[in-house]
Amino acid sequence: IIHAQTSLTMYYNYIIRQQSFVQIFFYEDRNFQGLHYECSGDCPELSSHFSRCNSIRVESGAWVVYERPNYMGSQYILTRGEYPDYQRWMGYNDTIRSCRIIRHTTGMHRIRVYERPDFAGQMIEFSEDSPNLSERFRHPEVHSANVLDGAWVFYEHPNYRGRQHLLERGEYRRHTEWGGMQANVGSLRRVPGLLDHPCHTDVGS
């Protein structure tokens, strides 16, 4: 028991240290060229630091960046790695106006998705990525969700394509609570934990 408690303490100490070193770089031009801005924390307004964003380098941590200020508009989830142009994070343009750290990343991931609002109808629980939700969930729409562990990304289409929505630990009684204009969810993916040492690869690979 003492050994288990020591291991758990070391785990949480590691998480705290890693969260203090999160870092992301925004570049105005493609391939990490032009003016750049370094960020190590939540920022509700980025337009004072750069006018456009065509490439991003994530040195550490997991981030969600937004098309509009104050964490509004289209969102894109980024893990450690290089994104030499905005198509690599599935962006629609070169506009990034706010960003924040994804803090609810752990070694465990569990999410329950529901057919209807308020956790009604068919329910299925996931603990792994699902590139095609329809293979396990017979309904084309997800109207509510409960994130039990970790952080997750909902994608509009299968194979991690289309609009992205971040879901952190907690209850979402309607799709509007995770920012969805519609309830379509084609695939879902875990946000890697700090101990997973995530590194970005091309979407769909």
Short mmCIF file of C-alpha atoms in Angstrom, two decimals:
data_model
loop_
_atom_site.label_atom_id
_atom_site.label_comp_id
_atom_site.label_asym_id
_atom_site.label_seq_id
_atom_site.Cartn_x
_atom_site.Cartn_y
_atom_site.Cartn_z
CA ILE A 1 0.00 0.00 0.00
CA ILE A 2 2.84 2.37 0.87
CA HIS A 3 4.48 1.67 -2.50
CA ALA A 4 1.20 2.39 -4.32
CA GLN A 5 0.73 5.65 -2.44
CA THR A 6 4.31 6.69 -3.26
CA SER A 7 3.78 5.93 -6.94
CA LEU A 8 0.54 7.94 -6.97
CA THR A 9 2.27 10.89 -5.31
CA MET A 10 5.08 10.77 -7.88
CA TYR A 11 2.48 10.65 -10.67
CA TYR A 12 0.68 13.78 -9.48
CA ASN A 13 3.96 15.61 -8.86
CA TYR A 14 4.98 14.82 -12.42
CA ILE A 15 1.66 16.12 -13.74
CA ILE A 16 2.07 19.38 -11.81
CA ARG A 17 5.61 19.87 -13.14
CA GLN A 18 4.55 19.18 -16.71
CA GLN A 19 1.59 21.56 -16.53
CA SER A 20 3.97 24.34 -15.48
CA PHE A 21 5.98 23.94 -18.70
CA VAL A 22 3.23 24.02 -21.33
CA GLN A 23 4.18 26.07 -24.36
CA ILE A 24 2.81 26.90 -27.80
CA PHE A 25 4.22 29.07 -30.62
CA PHE A 26 2.06 30.90 -33.19
CA TYR A 27 3.61 31.98 -36.51
CA GLU A 28 2.18 34.48 -38.97
CA ASP A 29 3.47 32.62 -42.03
CA ARG A 30 3.56 29.01 -43.12
CA ASN A 31 6.39 26.66 -42.18
CA PHE A 32 7.12 28.57 -38.97
CA GLN A 33 8.21 31.74 -40.72
CA GLY A 34 7.54 35.41 -40.03
CA LEU A 35 6.64 37.03 -36.75
CA HIS A 36 5.84 34.62 -33.95
CA TYR A 37 4.34 34.70 -30.48
CA GLU A 38 5.11 32.36 -27.60
CA CYS A 39 2.32 31.51 -25.15
CA SER A 40 2.42 29.47 -21.94
CA GLY A 41 -1.10 29.97 -20.58
CA ASP A 42 -4.71 30.78 -21.36
CA CYS A 43 -5.16 33.86 -23.54
CA PRO A 44 -8.66 35.22 -24.34
CA GLU A 45 -7.37 37.75 -26.90
CA LEU A 46 -4.49 37.07 -29.29
CA SER A 47 -5.05 39.73 -31.96
CA SER A 48 -2.74 42.17 -30.16
CA HIS A 49 0.13 39.69 -30.62
CA PHE A 50 -0.33 38.68 -34.28
CA SER A 51 -2.69 39.48 -37.15
CA ARG A 52 -2.82 36.05 -38.77
CA CYS A 53 -1.72 32.50 -37.97
CA ASN A 54 -0.51 30.12 -40.65
CA SER A 55 1.56 27.65 -38.61
CA ILE A 56 1.79 26.45 -35.03
CA ARG A 57 4.34 24.54 -32.99
CA VAL A 58 3.20 22.90 -29.75
CA GLU A 59 6.23 22.26 -27.56
CA SER A 60 4.28 20.72 -24.68
CA GLY A 61 0.81 20.28 -23.32
CA ALA A 62 -2.54 19.95 -25.07
CA TRP A 63 -4.30 23.08 -26.30
CA VAL A 64 -7.56 24.24 -27.79
CA VAL A 65 -7.34 27.28 -30.06
CA TYR A 66 -10.35 29.31 -31.18
CA GLU A 67 -11.24 31.29 -34.26
CA ARG A 68 -12.74 34.12 -32.19
CA PRO A 69 -11.77 35.96 -28.98
CA ASN A 70 -12.91 34.81 -25.54
CA TYR A 71 -12.85 31.12 -26.50
CA MET A 72 -15.63 31.41 -29.06
CA GLY A 73 -16.13 30.18 -32.61
CA SER A 74 -14.58 27.18 -34.35
CA GLN A 75 -12.18 25.28 -32.11
CA TYR A 76 -9.16 23.14 -32.92
CA ILE A 77 -7.49 20.71 -30.54
CA LEU A 78 -3.69 20.54 -30.76
CA THR A 79 -1.24 18.17 -29.10
CA ARG A 80 2.56 18.27 -29.08
CA GLY A 81 3.99 18.53 -32.57
CA GLU A 82 4.31 20.76 -35.64
CA TYR A 83 1.55 22.18 -37.82
CA PRO A 84 3.22 23.89 -40.83
CA ASP A 85 -0.06 25.27 -42.26
CA TYR A 86 -3.60 25.74 -40.99
CA GLN A 87 -4.93 22.79 -42.99
CA ARG A 88 -2.92 20.53 -40.65
CA TRP A 89 -5.20 21.48 -37.74
CA MET A 90 -8.20 21.38 -40.12
CA GLY A 91 -8.58 25.14 -39.99
CA TYR A 92 -10.82 27.00 -42.42
CA ASN A 93 -8.64 30.12 -42.53
CA ASP A 94 -5.62 31.77 -40.90
CA THR A 95 -7.59 33.32 -38.04
CA ILE A 96 -6.77 32.32 -34.44
CA ARG A 97 -7.97 34.75 -31.75
CA SER A 98 -7.80 32.89 -28.40
CA CYS A 99 -6.33 29.77 -26.83
CA ARG A 100 -6.34 27.83 -23.58
CA ILE A 101 -4.66 24.82 -22.01
CA ILE A 102 -6.57 21.54 -21.79
CA ARG A 103 -6.08 20.63 -18.16
CA HIS A 104 -8.26 17.56 -17.71
CA THR A 105 -5.85 15.13 -19.34
CA THR A 106 -5.11 11.97 -17.38
CA GLY A 107 -3.91 8.48 -18.11
CA MET A 108 -7.52 7.23 -18.03
CA HIS A 109 -10.30 8.10 -20.47
CA ARG A 110 -14.01 7.27 -20.24
CA ILE A 111 -17.00 8.88 -21.90
CA ARG A 112 -20.67 7.94 -22.17
CA VAL A 113 -22.70 9.13 -25.14
CA TYR A 114 -26.49 9.16 -25.29
CA GLU A 115 -29.10 8.99 -28.00
CA ARG A 116 -31.28 11.74 -26.49
CA PRO A 117 -30.91 14.89 -24.38
CA ASP A 118 -30.64 14.61 -20.59
CA PHE A 119 -28.88 11.22 -20.77
CA ALA A 120 -31.90 9.39 -22.18
CA GLY A 121 -32.17 6.65 -24.78
CA GLN A 122 -29.39 4.31 -25.85
CA MET A 123 -26.09 4.76 -24.01
CA ILE A 124 -22.67 3.44 -24.88
CA GLU A 125 -19.39 3.95 -23.03
CA PHE A 126 -16.04 4.47 -24.75
CA SER A 127 -12.52 4.24 -23.35
CA GLU A 128 -10.71 4.18 -26.72
CA ASP A 129 -10.76 6.27 -29.88
CA SER A 130 -13.55 5.54 -32.35
CA PRO A 131 -12.92 6.56 -35.99
CA ASN A 132 -16.47 5.65 -37.00
CA LEU A 133 -19.08 6.06 -34.28
CA SER A 134 -21.82 4.38 -36.33
CA GLU A 135 -20.02 1.03 -36.03
CA ARG A 136 -20.94 0.89 -32.33
CA PHE A 137 -23.68 3.50 -31.93
CA ARG A 138 -26.72 2.99 -34.14
CA HIS A 139 -27.84 6.62 -34.05
CA PRO A 140 -26.34 9.32 -36.31
CA GLU A 141 -26.63 11.94 -33.58
CA VAL A 142 -25.36 12.29 -30.01
CA HIS A 143 -27.60 14.55 -27.93
CA SER A 144 -25.92 14.30 -24.51
CA ALA A 145 -22.67 13.03 -23.02
CA ASN A 146 -20.97 12.42 -19.69
CA VAL A 147 -17.17 12.61 -19.53
CA LEU A 148 -16.06 10.49 -16.58
CA ASP A 149 -12.30 10.63 -17.13
CA GLY A 150 -9.90 12.58 -19.31
CA ALA A 151 -10.75 14.94 -22.15
CA TRP A 152 -12.28 14.02 -25.51
CA VAL A 153 -12.81 15.50 -28.96
CA PHE A 154 -16.02 15.05 -30.95
CA TYR A 155 -15.64 15.28 -34.73
CA GLU A 156 -18.49 16.06 -37.08
CA HIS A 157 -17.56 13.31 -39.56
CA PRO A 158 -15.93 9.85 -39.42
CA ASN A 159 -12.13 9.48 -39.44
CA TYR A 160 -11.64 12.59 -37.31
CA ARG A 161 -12.83 15.08 -39.92
CA GLY A 162 -15.02 18.15 -39.81
CA ARG A 163 -15.75 20.50 -36.96
CA GLN A 164 -14.17 19.70 -33.60
CA HIS A 165 -15.59 20.08 -30.11
CA LEU A 166 -13.66 19.61 -26.89
CA LEU A 167 -15.39 17.85 -23.99
CA GLU A 168 -13.69 17.95 -20.61
CA ARG A 169 -14.76 16.14 -17.45
CA GLY A 170 -18.41 16.79 -16.64
CA GLU A 171 -21.99 16.44 -17.85
CA TYR A 172 -23.37 17.78 -21.14
CA ARG A 173 -27.16 17.53 -21.19
CA ARG A 174 -27.53 18.89 -24.73
CA HIS A 175 -25.25 19.16 -27.73
CA THR A 176 -25.29 22.95 -27.45
CA GLU A 177 -23.42 22.64 -24.14
CA TRP A 178 -20.30 21.43 -25.97
CA GLY A 179 -20.77 24.11 -28.61
CA GLY A 180 -22.35 22.00 -31.32
CA MET A 181 -24.79 23.68 -33.69
CA GLN A 182 -26.03 20.20 -34.57
CA ALA A 183 -25.83 16.86 -32.78
CA ASN A 184 -23.91 15.03 -35.52
CA VAL A 185 -20.89 13.12 -34.20
CA GLY A 186 -19.05 10.93 -36.70
CA SER A 187 -15.98 10.04 -34.62
CA LEU A 188 -14.43 10.70 -31.24
CA ARG A 189 -10.88 10.74 -29.95
CA ARG A 190 -9.10 10.99 -26.59
CA VAL A 191 -6.92 13.99 -25.82
CA PRO A 192 -3.61 12.32 -24.86
CA GLY A 193 -2.52 12.64 -21.25
CA LEU A 194 0.79 14.17 -20.23
CA LEU A 195 2.24 10.76 -19.44
CA ASP A 196 1.41 9.56 -22.96
CA HIS A 197 3.98 12.00 -24.41
CA PRO A 198 1.68 12.79 -27.35
CA CYS A 199 3.11 13.84 -30.67
CA HIS A 200 1.01 15.16 -33.54
CA THR A 201 0.64 13.14 -36.70
CA ASP A 202 -1.46 13.94 -39.75
CA VAL A 203 -5.18 13.58 -39.12
CA GLY A 204 -6.59 10.31 -40.32
CA SER A 205 -3.22 8.55 -40.33
#
